[in-house]
Coordinates of N, CA and C in Angstrom, one line a residue:
X31 N 5.5 -19.7 6.2 CA 5.9 -21.2 6.3 C 4.2 -21.9 5.5
X32 N 5.1 -22.1 5.2 CA 3.6 -23.3 4.3 C 4.4 -24.7 4.2
X33 N 3.6 -25.5 4.6 CA 4.0 -27.0 4.0 C 3.1 -27.7 3.1
X34 N 4.1 -28.5 2.6 CA 3.7 -29.5 1.5 C 3.6 -30.9 1.6
X35 N 3.4 -31.2 1.0 CA 3.5 -33.6 1.2 C 4.6 -33.3 -0.1
X36 N 5.1 -34.1 0.1 CA 6.3 -34.2 -1.0 C 6.5 -36.1 -0.6
X37 N 6.2 -36.3 -2.3 CA 7.1 -38.0 -2.1 C 7.8 -38.1 -3.6
X38 N 8.5 -38.4 -3.8 CA 10.3 -38.6 -3.8 C 10.0 -39.8 -4.4
X39 N 10.4 -39.9 -5.3 CA 10.4 -41.6 -6.2 C 12.4 -41.8 -6.7
X40 N 12.9 -42.3 -6.3 CA 13.9 -42.4 -7.0 C 13.9 -44.0 -7.9
X41 N 15.0 -44.3 -8.9 CA 14.9 -45.4 -10.0 C 13.4 -45.9 -10.2
X42 N 12.6 -44.6 -10.9 CA 11.9 -45.5 -11.0 C 11.7 -46.0 -12.9
X43 N 10.4 -46.4 -13.2 CA 11.0 -46.9 -14.5 C 11.0 -46.2 -15.8
X44 N 12.1 -46.7 -16.4 CA 12.6 -45.7 -17.6 C 11.7 -45.2 -18.9
X45 N 10.7 -45.9 -19.4 CA 8.9 -45.6 -20.1 C 8.8 -44.3 -19.4
X46 N 8.5 -43.4 -18.1 CA 7.7 -42.4 -17.6 C 8.5 -41.4 -18.4
X47 N 10.1 -41.3 -18.5 CA 10.5 -40.4 -18.9 C 10.9 -40.1 -20.8
X48 N 10.7 -41.5 -21.0 CA 11.0 -42.1 -22.6 C 9.8 -41.7 -23.6
X49 N 8.9 -42.6 -22.7 CA 7.4 -42.3 -23.5 C 6.4 -41.2 -22.8
X50 N 5.6 -40.4 -24.1 CA 5.5 -39.5 -23.8 C 3.8 -40.1 -23.1
X51 N 3.2 -40.5 -24.3 CA 2.2 -41.6 -23.7 C 2.3 -41.8 -21.9
X52 N 3.2 -42.4 -21.5 CA 2.9 -43.2 -20.3 C 3.5 -42.2 -19.4
X53 N 3.8 -41.0 -19.6 CA 4.1 -39.9 -19.0 C 2.9 -39.4 -19.2
X54 N 1.8 -39.1 -19.9 CA 0.2 -38.6 -19.7 C -0.6 -39.1 -18.9
X55 N -0.6 -41.0 -19.0 CA -1.2 -41.4 -18.0 C -0.8 -41.4 -16.8
X56 N 0.8 -41.3 -16.3 CA 0.8 -41.2 -14.9 C 0.4 -40.1 -14.4
X57 N 0.8 -38.3 -14.9 CA 0.3 -36.9 -14.4 C -1.0 -37.2 -14.8
X58 N -2.3 -37.6 -15.8 CA -3.3 -38.0 -15.3 C -4.2 -38.3 -14.1
X59 N -3.2 -39.7 -13.5 CA -3.1 -40.0 -11.8 C -3.5 -39.4 -11.5
X60 N -2.0 -38.6 -10.9 CA -2.0 -38.2 -10.0 C -2.2 -36.8 -10.3
X61 N -3.3 -36.1 -11.0 CA -4.1 -34.5 -11.3 C -5.5 -35.0 -10.9
X62 N -5.8 -36.6 -10.7 CA -7.2 -37.3 -10.5 C -7.3 -36.7 -8.9
X63 N -6.2 -36.7 -8.3 CA -5.9 -36.9 -6.5 C -5.8 -35.3 -6.3
X64 N -4.8 -34.9 -7.1 CA -4.8 -33.4 -6.7 C -4.2 -32.7 -8.0
X65 N -5.5 -31.7 -8.1 CA -5.2 -31.3 -9.3 C -4.2 -29.7 -9.2
X66 N -3.7 -29.6 -8.1 CA -2.4 -28.8 -7.7 C -1.5 -29.1 -8.1
X67 N -1.2 -30.9 -7.7 CA 0.1 -31.5 -7.9 C 1.3 -31.2 -8.2
X68 N 2.2 -30.7 -8.5 CA 3.7 -30.2 -8.9 C 4.1 -31.2 -9.5
X69 N 4.5 -32.0 -10.5 CA 5.8 -32.8 -10.4 C 7.1 -33.0 -11.3
X70 N 8.0 -32.6 -11.1 CA 9.2 -32.4 -11.8 C 9.6 -33.8 -11.8
X71 N 10.1 -33.9 -13.5 CA 10.9 -34.9 -13.9 C 12.9 -34.3 -13.9
X72 N 13.4 -35.5 -13.0 CA 14.8 -35.3 -12.5 C 15.7 -36.3 -13.3
X73 N 16.4 -36.2 -13.9 CA 17.5 -37.1 -14.3 C 18.7 -37.0 -13.8
X74 N 19.1 -37.3 -12.2 CA 20.0 -36.7 -11.8 C 21.7 -38.2 -11.8
X75 N 22.8 -37.3 -11.4 CA 23.5 -38.4 -12.2 C 24.4 -38.2 -10.7
X76 N 24.0 -39.6 -9.6 CA 25.1 -39.7 -8.3 C 26.5 -40.0 -8.7
X77 N 27.4 -38.9 -8.2 CA 28.6 -39.2 -8.2 C 29.5 -40.5 -7.3
X78 N 28.7 -40.9 -6.1 CA 28.6 -41.7 -5.5 C 29.6 -42.8 -6.2
X79 N 27.9 -43.7 -6.9 CA 28.3 -44.9 -7.1 C 28.6 -44.6 -8.9
X80 N 27.9 -43.1 -8.7 CA 28.8 -43.6 -11.0 C 27.6 -44.0 -11.7
X81 N 26.6 -43.6 -11.4 CA 25.3 -44.4 -11.7 C 24.1 -42.9 -12.5
X82 N 23.1 -43.5 -12.8 CA 22.4 -42.1 -13.4 C 20.8 -43.1 -12.4
X83 N 20.4 -41.9 -11.8 CA 19.4 -42.8 -11.2 C 18.3 -41.8 -11.4
X84 N 16.9 -42.5 -12.1 CA 15.7 -41.4 -12.8 C 15.0 -41.0 -11.4
X85 N 14.9 -40.0 -11.0 CA 13.9 -39.3 -10.1 C 12.6 -38.9 -10.6
X86 N 11.4 -39.2 -9.6 CA 10.7 -38.0 -10.2 C 10.4 -37.6 -8.8
X87 N 9.6 -36.2 -9.0 CA 9.7 -35.2 -7.5 C 7.9 -35.3 -7.6
X88 N 6.9 -35.3 -7.1 CA 5.4 -35.2 -6.0 C 5.1 -34.2 -5.7
X89 N 4.9 -33.0 -5.4 CA 4.7 -32.2 -4.8 C 3.2 -32.0 -4.7
X90 N 2.2 -31.9 -3.6 CA 0.4 -32.1 -3.5 C 0.7 -32.0 -2.4
X91 N -0.8 -31.0 -2.3 CA -1.6 -30.2 -1.2 C -2.7 -31.0 -1.5
X92 N -3.0 -32.2 -1.6 CA -4.3 -32.9 -0.8 C -4.6 -33.9 0.4
X93 N -5.1 -33.2 1.1 CA -5.3 -33.9 2.4 C -4.7 -34.7 2.8
X94 N -5.7 -35.6 2.0 CA -5.9 -37.5 2.0 C -5.2 -38.3 0.9
X95 N -4.3 -37.1 -0.3 CA -3.8 -37.4 -0.5 C -2.6 -38.6 -0.2
X96 N -2.1 -38.9 0.9 CA -0.8 -39.9 0.6 C -0.7 -41.1 0.9
X97 N -2.2 -41.7 0.8 CA -2.6 -43.2 1.2 C -2.4 -43.6 -0.2
X98 N -3.9 -42.4 -1.4 CA -4.2 -42.5 -3.0 C -2.3 -42.3 -3.3
X99 N -1.2 -41.2 -3.4 CA -0.4 -42.1 -4.0 C -0.3 -43.4 -3.4
X100 N 0.4 -43.3 -2.5 CA 0.9 -45.0 -2.8 C 1.0 -46.2 -3.5
X101 N -0.7 -45.9 -4.0 CA -1.6 -46.8 -4.8 C -1.3 -46.3 -5.9
X102 N -1.1 -45.3 -6.2 CA -0.4 -44.7 -7.4 C 0.8 -45.3 -7.5
X103 N 1.8 -45.9 -6.9 CA 3.6 -45.8 -7.2 C 3.8 -47.2 -7.0
X104 N 2.2 -48.0 -6.6 CA 2.9 -49.3 -6.5 C 1.9 -49.4 -8.0
X105 N 1.6 -48.8 -8.6 CA 1.3 -49.8 -10.3 C 2.1 -49.7 -11.0
X106 N 2.2 -50.4 -12.6 CA 3.2 -50.8 -13.3 C 3.9 -49.9 -13.8
X107 N 3.6 -48.8 -14.0 CA 3.3 -47.1 -14.9 C 5.2 -46.9 -14.0
X108 N 4.4 -46.7 -13.3 CA 6.3 -46.7 -11.7 C 6.8 -47.5 -11.4
X109 N 6.2 -48.2 -11.0 CA 7.5 -49.4 -10.3 C 8.1 -49.8 -11.0
X110 N 9.4 -49.9 -10.0 CA 10.5 -51.3 -11.3 C 11.3 -51.3 -9.6
X111 N 12.0 -52.9 -10.7 CA 12.7 -53.6 -9.8 C 13.5 -53.0 -8.3
X112 N 13.9 -52.2 -7.9 CA 14.6 -50.6 -7.8 C 14.3 -49.9 -7.2
X113 N 12.9 -49.5 -7.4 CA 12.6 -48.1 -7.6 C 12.3 -47.6 -5.6
X114 N 12.9 -46.8 -5.3 CA 12.4 -46.2 -3.6 C 11.6 -45.0 -3.4
X115 N 10.7 -45.1 -2.7 CA 9.9 -44.6 -2.1 C 10.2 -43.4 -1.2
X116 N 10.3 -42.0 -1.3 CA 10.1 -41.1 -0.2 C 8.7 -40.3 0.3
X117 N 8.0 -40.8 1.4 CA 7.7 -39.2 1.7 C 8.1 -38.3 3.0
X118 N 7.8 -37.1 2.8 CA 8.1 -36.0 3.9 C 7.0 -35.1 3.4
X119 N 7.3 -34.3 4.4 CA 6.9 -32.8 4.4 C 7.5 -31.4 4.3
X120 N 7.6 -30.6 3.2 CA 8.6 -29.6 3.0 C 8.2 -28.2 3.4
X121 N 9.2 -28.1 3.9 CA 8.6 -26.6 4.8 C 9.1 -25.6 3.5
X122 N 8.1 -24.8 2.9 CA 8.7 -23.4 2.1 C 9.0 -22.3 2.6
X123 N 9.7 -21.7 3.2 CA 10.0 -20.3 3.9 C 10.0 -19.4 2.6
X124 N 8.9 -18.5 3.3 CA 8.8 -17.4 2.6 C 8.8 -16.2 2.3
X125 N 10.0 -16.1 3.5 CA 11.5 -14.8 3.8 C 11.5 -14.4 2.2
X126 N 11.8 -14.9 0.9 CA 12.6 -14.7 0.2 C 11.4 -14.2 -0.9
X127 N 10.6 -14.4 -0.5 CA 9.0 -13.9 -1.6 C 8.8 -12.4 -1.4
X128 N 8.8 -12.2 -2.4 CA 8.5 -10.2 -2.7 C 7.0 -10.2 -2.2
X129 N 7.1 -8.9 -1.7 CA 5.9 -8.9 -0.7 C 5.3 -7.4 -1.1
X130 N 4.5 -7.1 -1.0 CA 4.1 -5.5 -1.0 C 5.2 -4.6 0.0
X131 N 5.5 -3.8 -0.2 CA 5.6 -2.7 1.5 C 4.7 -2.4 2.6
X132 N 5.6 -2.2 3.7 CA 4.6 -1.8 4.7 C 3.9 -0.9 4.8
X133 N 3.2 -0.1 5.0 CA 2.6 1.3 4.8 C 2.6 1.4 5.8
X134 N 4.0 2.0 6.6 CA 3.9 2.8 7.9 C 3.2 4.4 8.1
X135 N 3.1 4.9 6.4 CA 3.2 6.3 5.7 C 2.1 6.7 5.6
X136 N 1.0 6.1 6.0 CA -0.5 6.5 5.5 C -0.5 7.9 6.3
X137 N 0.0 8.6 7.0 CA -0.4 9.8 7.6 C -0.2 10.7 6.1
X138 N 0.7 10.7 5.7 CA 1.3 11.4 4.5 C 0.8 11.3 3.1
X139 N 0.6 10.0 2.8 CA -0.7 9.9 1.9 C -2.1 10.3 2.0
X140 N -2.6 9.8 2.7 CA -3.8 11.0 3.2 C -4.0 11.0 4.6
X141 N -4.8 12.1 5.0 CA -4.3 12.8 6.3 C -5.6 12.3 6.9
X142 N -5.8 12.4 8.1 CA -6.9 11.6 8.7 C -7.7 12.5 8.9
X143 N -9.0 12.1 9.5 CA -10.4 13.3 9.2 C -10.5 13.9 10.1
X144 N -9.5 13.9 11.0 CA -9.6 15.0 12.3 C -8.1 15.0 12.3
X145 N -7.9 16.3 13.0 CA -6.0 16.6 13.3 C -5.4 15.8 14.4
X146 N -4.4 15.7 14.6 CA -3.6 15.2 15.6 C -3.8 16.1 16.6
X147 N -3.6 15.3 18.1 CA -4.2 15.8 19.5 C -3.2 16.5 19.4
X148 N -3.6 18.3 20.4 CA -2.6 19.2 20.1 C -2.5 20.6 19.3
X149 N -2.8 20.0 17.7 CA -2.8 21.1 16.5 C -3.7 22.0 17.2
X150 N -3.3 22.7 16.3 CA -4.4 24.0 16.9 C -4.1 25.1 15.4
X151 N -4.5 25.4 14.6 CA -5.0 26.3 13.9 C -3.6 27.7 13.7
X152 N -2.6 28.0 12.5 CA -2.1 29.8 13.2 C -2.5 30.5 12.1
X153 N -2.6 31.8 13.2 CA -3.1 32.7 11.8 C -2.3 33.6 11.6
X154 N -3.2 33.7 10.3 CA -1.3 34.1 9.4 C -2.2 35.7 9.6
X155 N -0.8 36.3 9.8 CA -0.9 37.8 9.4 C -1.2 38.2 8.0
X156 N -2.8 39.6 8.3 CA -2.6 39.7 6.5 C -1.5 40.4 5.4
X157 N -1.7 40.0 4.3 CA -0.2 40.4 3.9 C 0.1 41.7 3.2
X158 N 1.3 42.1 3.3 CA 2.0 43.2 2.9 C 1.4 43.8 1.5
X159 N 1.1 45.0 1.2 CA 0.6 45.5 0.2 C 1.1 46.6 -0.1
X160 N 2.1 46.8 -0.3 CA 2.8 48.5 -0.6 C 1.7 49.5 -1.0
X161 N 1.5 50.3 0.1 CA 0.1 51.8 -0.7 C 1.0 52.2 -1.9
X162 N 2.3 52.8 -1.7 CA 2.9 53.7 -2.6 C 3.3 52.6 -3.6
X163 N 3.2 51.7 -3.7 CA 3.5 50.6 -5.3 C 2.1 50.9 -5.5
X164 N 0.6 50.6 -5.2 CA -0.6 50.1 -5.2 C -0.9 52.1 -6.3
X165 N -0.2 53.1 -5.5 CA -0.3 53.8 -6.0 C 0.3 54.8 -7.6
X166 N 1.5 54.1 -7.5 CA 2.1 54.1 -9.0 C 1.7 53.3 -9.3
X167 N 0.9 52.5 -9.8 CA 0.4 51.2 -10.5 C -0.7 52.2 -10.9
X168 N -1.7 52.9 -10.0 CA -2.7 53.6 -10.6 C -2.2 55.1 -11.1
X169 N -1.2 55.4 -10.8 CA -0.9 56.7 -11.7 C -0.5 56.5 -13.1
X170 N 0.1 55.2 -13.1 CA 0.8 54.8 -14.6 C -0.6 54.3 -15.7
X171 N -1.3 54.3 -14.7 CA -2.7 54.0 -15.9 C -3.0 55.1 -17.4
X172 N -3.0 56.5 -15.8 CA -3.4 57.8 -17.1 C -2.1 58.1 -17.3
X173 N -1.1 57.8 -17.0 CA 0.4 58.3 -17.0 C 1.3 57.4 -18.2
X174 N 2.4 58.1 -19.0 CA 3.4 57.4 -19.5 C 4.8 57.2 -18.5
X175 N 4.8 57.5 -17.4 CA 5.9 57.1 -16.4 C 5.6 57.6 -14.8
X176 N 6.3 57.1 -14.2 CA 5.9 58.0 -12.4 C 7.3 57.3 -12.1
X177 N 7.2 57.8 -11.5 CA 8.7 57.5 -10.7 C 8.5 58.0 -8.9
X178 N 8.8 56.2 -8.6 CA 8.6 55.5 -7.7 C 9.3 56.3 -6.1
X179 N 10.8 56.3 -7.0 CA 11.9 56.6 -5.9 C 12.5 57.7 -6.4
X180 N 12.7 59.1 -5.5 CA 13.6 59.9 -6.3 C 14.7 60.1 -5.8
X181 N 15.6 60.4 -7.2 CA 17.0 60.6 -6.6 C 17.2 61.1 -5.2
X182 N 18.7 60.1 -4.8 CA 19.0 60.6 -3.5 C 20.3 60.6 -3.7
X183 N 20.9 60.8 -2.8 CA 22.5 60.7 -2.6 C 23.2 59.7 -3.4
X184 N 22.0 58.4 -1.9 CA 22.9 56.7 -1.8 C 22.0 56.3 -2.9
X185 N 21.0 56.7 -3.6 CA 20.3 55.3 -4.5 C 20.1 56.1 -5.4
X186 N 20.0 55.2 -6.5 CA 19.3 55.7 -8.3 C 18.1 56.0 -7.6
X187 N 17.6 56.8 -8.7 CA 15.8 56.9 -9.2 C 14.9 55.8 -9.4
X188 N 14.0 55.2 -9.5 CA 13.0 54.7 -9.5 C 11.9 55.1 -10.8
X189 N 11.8 54.4 -11.9 CA 11.0 54.7 -12.7 C 10.0 53.8 -13.6
X190 N 9.1 53.7 -13.5 CA 7.9 52.8 -13.9 C 7.7 53.5 -15.4
X191 N 7.6 52.8 -16.2 CA 7.5 53.4 -18.1 C 6.0 52.5 -18.7
X192 N 5.4 52.6 -18.9 CA 4.2 52.3 -19.4 C 5.0 51.3 -21.1
X193 N 4.5 49.9 -21.0 CA 5.1 49.8 -22.1 C 4.8 49.4 -23.2
X194 N 5.1 49.3 -24.5 CA 4.9 49.2 -25.8 C 3.8 47.9 -25.8
X195 N 2.8 48.8 -26.6 CA 2.1 47.4 -27.5 C 3.1 46.7 -27.5
X196 N 2.4 44.9 -27.0 CA 3.5 43.7 -27.5 C 3.5 43.3 -29.1
X197 N 2.4 43.5 -29.8 CA 2.8 44.0 -31.3 C 3.6 44.3 -31.8
X198 N 3.8 45.5 -31.5 CA 4.9 46.4 -31.8 C 6.1 45.7 -31.8
X199 N 6.3 45.4 -31.0 CA 7.8 45.0 -30.1 C 8.2 43.8 -31.0
X200 N 7.5 42.4 -30.6 CA 7.6 41.0 -31.1 C 6.4 41.5 -33.1
X201 N 7.0 42.0 -33.9 CA 6.0 41.2 -35.2 C 5.7 40.3 -35.2
X202 N 4.5 39.5 -36.0 CA 4.3 38.3 -36.0 C 4.8 37.3 -37.2
X203 N 5.7 37.6 -36.8 CA 6.8 36.6 -38.1 C 6.5 34.9 -37.6
X204 N 6.8 34.1 -38.8 CA 6.7 32.7 -38.8 C 7.8 32.5 -39.2
X205 N 8.2 31.6 -38.4 CA 9.9 30.8 -38.8 C 10.0 29.9 -39.5
X206 N 11.2 29.9 -39.9 CA 11.7 29.4 -41.7 C 11.2 28.2 -41.4
X207 N 11.3 27.6 -42.0 CA 11.2 25.9 -42.1 C 12.4 24.9 -42.9
X208 N 12.6 24.4 -41.5 CA 14.0 23.5 -42.0 C 13.5 22.5 -42.0
X209 N 14.4 21.5 -42.8 CA 14.8 20.0 -43.0 C 15.2 19.5 -41.5
X210 N 14.0 18.3 -42.0 CA 14.9 17.6 -40.8 C 16.4 16.5 -41.0
X211 N 17.1 17.0 -40.3 CA 18.1 16.1 -39.9 C 18.5 15.1 -40.5
X212 N 19.8 14.5 -41.2 CA 19.7 12.2 -41.7 C 19.8 11.6 -40.0
X213 N 19.2 11.0 -40.3 CA 19.4 9.8 -39.2 C 20.5 9.1 -39.7

């Protein structure tokens, strides 16, 4: 929660709304006290009385701004015969504002410098290399074909053949140029 001082003026002098020069003078007076002050000009219609009321709302953050604001609103720029002033503290609820996400998965983003408690390294078994396949590949270098599994009643035979040169299978042909289709 953020507390802000709010000064609300009702039924102020109409020249603030119509004359830009007076509005600039008024805003300069406010900004001398608090450069972060926000001024909202509102032209509200009050339905109960069926009359329009010109309202000003000034939100300021200056600690001693209340007494200085009272001096400003008593000046001729703001004051009219039936003007009303209301000072209050506005509580701004920050729950509706966007916030960065909570970092609850830091372990997955960056592992810790030391392993967690109870962690033990796993001994991986040596990779299985089929010696028959290794022998067949070494024979293939010297001959054209090698029979890995001979033909029996239940299974067909498996024979490795040496591949031809890739250039003879796929000749170096450039594809024909085509035009781009109309858009």
